[in-house]
JSON list of C-alpha atoms in Angstrom, two decimals:
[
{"chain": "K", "resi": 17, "resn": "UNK", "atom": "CA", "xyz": [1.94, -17.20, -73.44]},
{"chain": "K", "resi": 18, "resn": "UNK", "atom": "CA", "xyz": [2.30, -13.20, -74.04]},
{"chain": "K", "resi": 19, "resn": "UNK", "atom": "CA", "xyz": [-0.53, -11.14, -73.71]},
{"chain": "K", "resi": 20, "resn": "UNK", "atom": "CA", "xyz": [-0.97, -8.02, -75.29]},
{"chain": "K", "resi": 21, "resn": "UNK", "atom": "CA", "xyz": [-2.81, -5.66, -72.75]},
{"chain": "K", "resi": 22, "resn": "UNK", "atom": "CA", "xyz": [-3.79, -1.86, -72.97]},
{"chain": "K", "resi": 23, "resn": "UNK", "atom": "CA", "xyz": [-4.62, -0.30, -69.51]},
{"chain": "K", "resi": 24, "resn": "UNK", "atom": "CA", "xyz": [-5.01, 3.37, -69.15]},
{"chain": "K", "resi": 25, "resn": "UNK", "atom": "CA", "xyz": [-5.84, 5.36, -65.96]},
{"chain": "K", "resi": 26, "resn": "UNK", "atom": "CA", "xyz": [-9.82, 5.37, -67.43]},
{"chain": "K", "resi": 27, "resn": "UNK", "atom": "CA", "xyz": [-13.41, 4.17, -66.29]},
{"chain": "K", "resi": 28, "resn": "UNK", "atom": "CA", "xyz": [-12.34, 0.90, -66.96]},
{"chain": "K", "resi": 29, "resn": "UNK", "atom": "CA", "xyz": [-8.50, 0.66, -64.94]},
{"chain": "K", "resi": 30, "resn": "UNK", "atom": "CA", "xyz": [-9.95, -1.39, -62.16]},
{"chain": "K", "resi": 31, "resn": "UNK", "atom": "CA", "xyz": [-11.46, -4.08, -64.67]},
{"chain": "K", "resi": 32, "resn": "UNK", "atom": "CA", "xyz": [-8.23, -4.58, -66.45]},
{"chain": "K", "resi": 33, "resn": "UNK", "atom": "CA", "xyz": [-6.31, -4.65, -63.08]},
{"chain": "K", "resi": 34, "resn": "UNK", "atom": "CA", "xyz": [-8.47, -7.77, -62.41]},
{"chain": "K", "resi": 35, "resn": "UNK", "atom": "CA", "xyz": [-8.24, -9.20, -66.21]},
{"chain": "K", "resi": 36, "resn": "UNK", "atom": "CA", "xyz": [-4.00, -8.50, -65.22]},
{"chain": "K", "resi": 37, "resn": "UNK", "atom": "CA", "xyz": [-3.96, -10.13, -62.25]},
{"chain": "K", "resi": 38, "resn": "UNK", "atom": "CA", "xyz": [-6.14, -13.41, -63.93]},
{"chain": "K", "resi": 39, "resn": "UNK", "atom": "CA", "xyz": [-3.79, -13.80, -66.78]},
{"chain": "K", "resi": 40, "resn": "UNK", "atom": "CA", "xyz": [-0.53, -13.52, -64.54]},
{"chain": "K", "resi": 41, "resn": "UNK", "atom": "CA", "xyz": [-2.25, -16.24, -62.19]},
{"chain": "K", "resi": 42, "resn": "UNK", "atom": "CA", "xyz": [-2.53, -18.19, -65.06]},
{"chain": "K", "resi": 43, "resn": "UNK", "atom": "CA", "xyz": [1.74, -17.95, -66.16]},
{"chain": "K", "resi": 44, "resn": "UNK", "atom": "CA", "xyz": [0.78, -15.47, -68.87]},
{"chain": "K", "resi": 45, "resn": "UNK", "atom": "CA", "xyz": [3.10, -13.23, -69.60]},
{"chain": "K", "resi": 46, "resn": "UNK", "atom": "CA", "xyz": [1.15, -9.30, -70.01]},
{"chain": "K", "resi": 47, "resn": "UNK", "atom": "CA", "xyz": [2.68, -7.15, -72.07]},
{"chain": "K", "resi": 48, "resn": "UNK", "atom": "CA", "xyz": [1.33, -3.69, -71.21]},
{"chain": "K", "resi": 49, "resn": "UNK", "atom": "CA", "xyz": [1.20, -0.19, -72.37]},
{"chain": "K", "resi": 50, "resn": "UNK", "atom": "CA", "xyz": [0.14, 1.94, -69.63]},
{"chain": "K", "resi": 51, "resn": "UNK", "atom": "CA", "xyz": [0.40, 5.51, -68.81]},
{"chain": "K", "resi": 52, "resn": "UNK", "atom": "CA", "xyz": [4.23, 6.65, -66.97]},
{"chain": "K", "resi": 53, "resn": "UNK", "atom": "CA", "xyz": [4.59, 6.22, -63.10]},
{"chain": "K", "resi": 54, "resn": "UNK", "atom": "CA", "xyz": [1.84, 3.30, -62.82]},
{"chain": "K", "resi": 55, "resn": "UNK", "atom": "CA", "xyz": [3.18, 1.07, -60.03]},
{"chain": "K", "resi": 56, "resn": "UNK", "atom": "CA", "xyz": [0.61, -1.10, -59.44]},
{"chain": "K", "resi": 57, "resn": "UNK", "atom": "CA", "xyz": [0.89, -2.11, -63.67]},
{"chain": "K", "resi": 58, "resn": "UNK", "atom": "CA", "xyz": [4.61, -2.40, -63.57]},
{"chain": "K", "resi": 59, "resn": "UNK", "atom": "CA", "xyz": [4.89, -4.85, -60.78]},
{"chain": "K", "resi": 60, "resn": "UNK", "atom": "CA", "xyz": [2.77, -7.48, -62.28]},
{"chain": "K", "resi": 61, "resn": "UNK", "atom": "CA", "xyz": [4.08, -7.23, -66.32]},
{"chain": "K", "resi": 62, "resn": "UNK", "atom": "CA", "xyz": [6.46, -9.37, -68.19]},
{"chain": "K", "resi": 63, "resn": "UNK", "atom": "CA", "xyz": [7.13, -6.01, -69.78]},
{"chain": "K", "resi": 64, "resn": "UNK", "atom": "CA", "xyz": [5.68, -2.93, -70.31]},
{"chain": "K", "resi": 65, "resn": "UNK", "atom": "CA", "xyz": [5.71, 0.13, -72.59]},
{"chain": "K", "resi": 66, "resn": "UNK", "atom": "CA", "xyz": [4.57, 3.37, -71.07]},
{"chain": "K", "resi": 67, "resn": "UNK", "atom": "CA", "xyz": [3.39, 6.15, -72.55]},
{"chain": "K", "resi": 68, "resn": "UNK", "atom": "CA", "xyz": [2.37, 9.66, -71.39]},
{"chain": "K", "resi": 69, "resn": "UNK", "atom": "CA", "xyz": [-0.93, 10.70, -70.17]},
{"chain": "K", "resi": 70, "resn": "UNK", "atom": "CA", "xyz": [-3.21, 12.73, -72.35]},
{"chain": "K", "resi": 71, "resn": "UNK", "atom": "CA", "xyz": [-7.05, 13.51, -72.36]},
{"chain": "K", "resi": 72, "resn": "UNK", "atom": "CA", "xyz": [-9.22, 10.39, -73.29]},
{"chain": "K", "resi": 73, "resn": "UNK", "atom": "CA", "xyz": [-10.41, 11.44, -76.57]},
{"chain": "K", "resi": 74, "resn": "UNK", "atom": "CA", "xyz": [-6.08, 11.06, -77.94]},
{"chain": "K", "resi": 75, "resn": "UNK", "atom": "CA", "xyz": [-5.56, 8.70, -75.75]},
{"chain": "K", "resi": 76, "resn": "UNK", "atom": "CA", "xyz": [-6.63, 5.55, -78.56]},
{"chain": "K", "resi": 77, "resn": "UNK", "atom": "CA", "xyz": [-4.87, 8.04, -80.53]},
{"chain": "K", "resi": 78, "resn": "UNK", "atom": "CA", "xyz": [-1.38, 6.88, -78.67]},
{"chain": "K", "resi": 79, "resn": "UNK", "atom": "CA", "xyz": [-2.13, 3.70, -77.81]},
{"chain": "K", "resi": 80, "resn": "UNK", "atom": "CA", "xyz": [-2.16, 2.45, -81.97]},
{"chain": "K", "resi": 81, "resn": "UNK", "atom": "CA", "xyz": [0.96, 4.01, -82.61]},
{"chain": "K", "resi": 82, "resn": "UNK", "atom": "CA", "xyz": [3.09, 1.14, -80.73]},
{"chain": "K", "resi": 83, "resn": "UNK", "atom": "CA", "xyz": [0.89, -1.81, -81.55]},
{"chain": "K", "resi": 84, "resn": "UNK", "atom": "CA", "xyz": [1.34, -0.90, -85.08]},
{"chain": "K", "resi": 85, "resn": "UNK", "atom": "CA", "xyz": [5.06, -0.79, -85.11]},
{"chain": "K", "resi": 86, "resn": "UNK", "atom": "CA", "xyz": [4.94, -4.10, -83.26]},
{"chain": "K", "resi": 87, "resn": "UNK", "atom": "CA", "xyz": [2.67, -5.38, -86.13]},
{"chain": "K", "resi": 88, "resn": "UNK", "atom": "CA", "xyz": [5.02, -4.37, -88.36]},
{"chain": "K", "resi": 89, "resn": "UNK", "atom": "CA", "xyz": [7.68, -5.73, -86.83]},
{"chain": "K", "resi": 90, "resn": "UNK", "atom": "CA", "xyz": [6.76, -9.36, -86.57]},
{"chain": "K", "resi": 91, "resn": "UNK", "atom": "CA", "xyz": [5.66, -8.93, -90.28]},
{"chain": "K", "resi": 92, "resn": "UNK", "atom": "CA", "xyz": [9.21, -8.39, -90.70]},
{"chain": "K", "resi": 93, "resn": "UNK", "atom": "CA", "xyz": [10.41, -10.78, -88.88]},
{"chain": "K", "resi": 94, "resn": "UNK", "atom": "CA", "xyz": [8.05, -13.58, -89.70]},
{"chain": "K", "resi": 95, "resn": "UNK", "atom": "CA", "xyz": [9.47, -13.05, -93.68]},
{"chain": "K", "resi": 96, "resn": "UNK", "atom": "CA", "xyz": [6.37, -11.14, -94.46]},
{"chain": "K", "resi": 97, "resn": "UNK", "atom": "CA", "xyz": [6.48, -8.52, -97.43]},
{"chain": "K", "resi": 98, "resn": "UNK", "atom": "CA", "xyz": [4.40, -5.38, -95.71]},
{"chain": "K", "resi": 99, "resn": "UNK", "atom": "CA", "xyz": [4.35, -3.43, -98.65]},
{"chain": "K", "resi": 100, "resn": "UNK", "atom": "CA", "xyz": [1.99, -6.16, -100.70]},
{"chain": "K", "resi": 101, "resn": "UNK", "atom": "CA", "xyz": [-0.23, -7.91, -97.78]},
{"chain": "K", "resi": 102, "resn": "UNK", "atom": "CA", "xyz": [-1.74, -11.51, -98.79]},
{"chain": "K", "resi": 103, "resn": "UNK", "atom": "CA", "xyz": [-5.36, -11.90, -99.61]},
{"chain": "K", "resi": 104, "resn": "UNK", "atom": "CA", "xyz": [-5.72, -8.07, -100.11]},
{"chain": "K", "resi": 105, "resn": "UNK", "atom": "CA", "xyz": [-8.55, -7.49, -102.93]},
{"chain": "K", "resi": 106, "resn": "UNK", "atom": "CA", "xyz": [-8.89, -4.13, -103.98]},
{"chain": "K", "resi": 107, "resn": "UNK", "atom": "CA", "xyz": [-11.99, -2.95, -106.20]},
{"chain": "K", "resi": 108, "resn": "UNK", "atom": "CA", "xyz": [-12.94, 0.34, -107.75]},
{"chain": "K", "resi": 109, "resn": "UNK", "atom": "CA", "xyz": [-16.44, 1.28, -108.57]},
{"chain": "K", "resi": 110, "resn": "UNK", "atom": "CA", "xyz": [-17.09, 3.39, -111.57]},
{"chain": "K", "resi": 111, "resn": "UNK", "atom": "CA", "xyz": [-20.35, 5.54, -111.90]}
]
């Protein structure tokens, strides 16, 4: 089963080194954005998409930028039109 998992070189990196190693002892299949040049990630991913280290305030900043593209591509791929989303209710309030 692939797992989407977001692990950046932050107060939390040791955490989701454990969560990592749990879901690849359980034949998961992590994929990962990390930051460039993290070994320790790359050696226990199914895949993983790395992207440059910034200051921790931008770094949420960079991480949405691929998840939405990959949201956008299974849209795509799964026949879904991306332009008009289903169940989307849109209201306007007049004063």
């Amino acid at each position: 089963m692939p797992v989407i998992m977001i692990i950046m070189k932050d107060s939390c990196y040791t955490k989701c080194q454990n969560a990592l190693e749990q879901v690849t002892a359980r034949s998961g299949r992590p994929i990962i954005l990390c930051c460039k040049d993290d070994n320790d990630i790359c050696k226990n991913a199914y895949h993983t998409l790395e992207l440059p280290q910034t200051v921790d305030c931008l770094q949420g900043i960079l991480t949405v930028i691929p998840l939405q593209l990959l949201s956008f591509h299974l849209a795509v791929l799964r026949g879904y039109d991306v332009d008009f989303p289903r169940n989307l209710a849109k209201s306007v309030t007049v004063e």
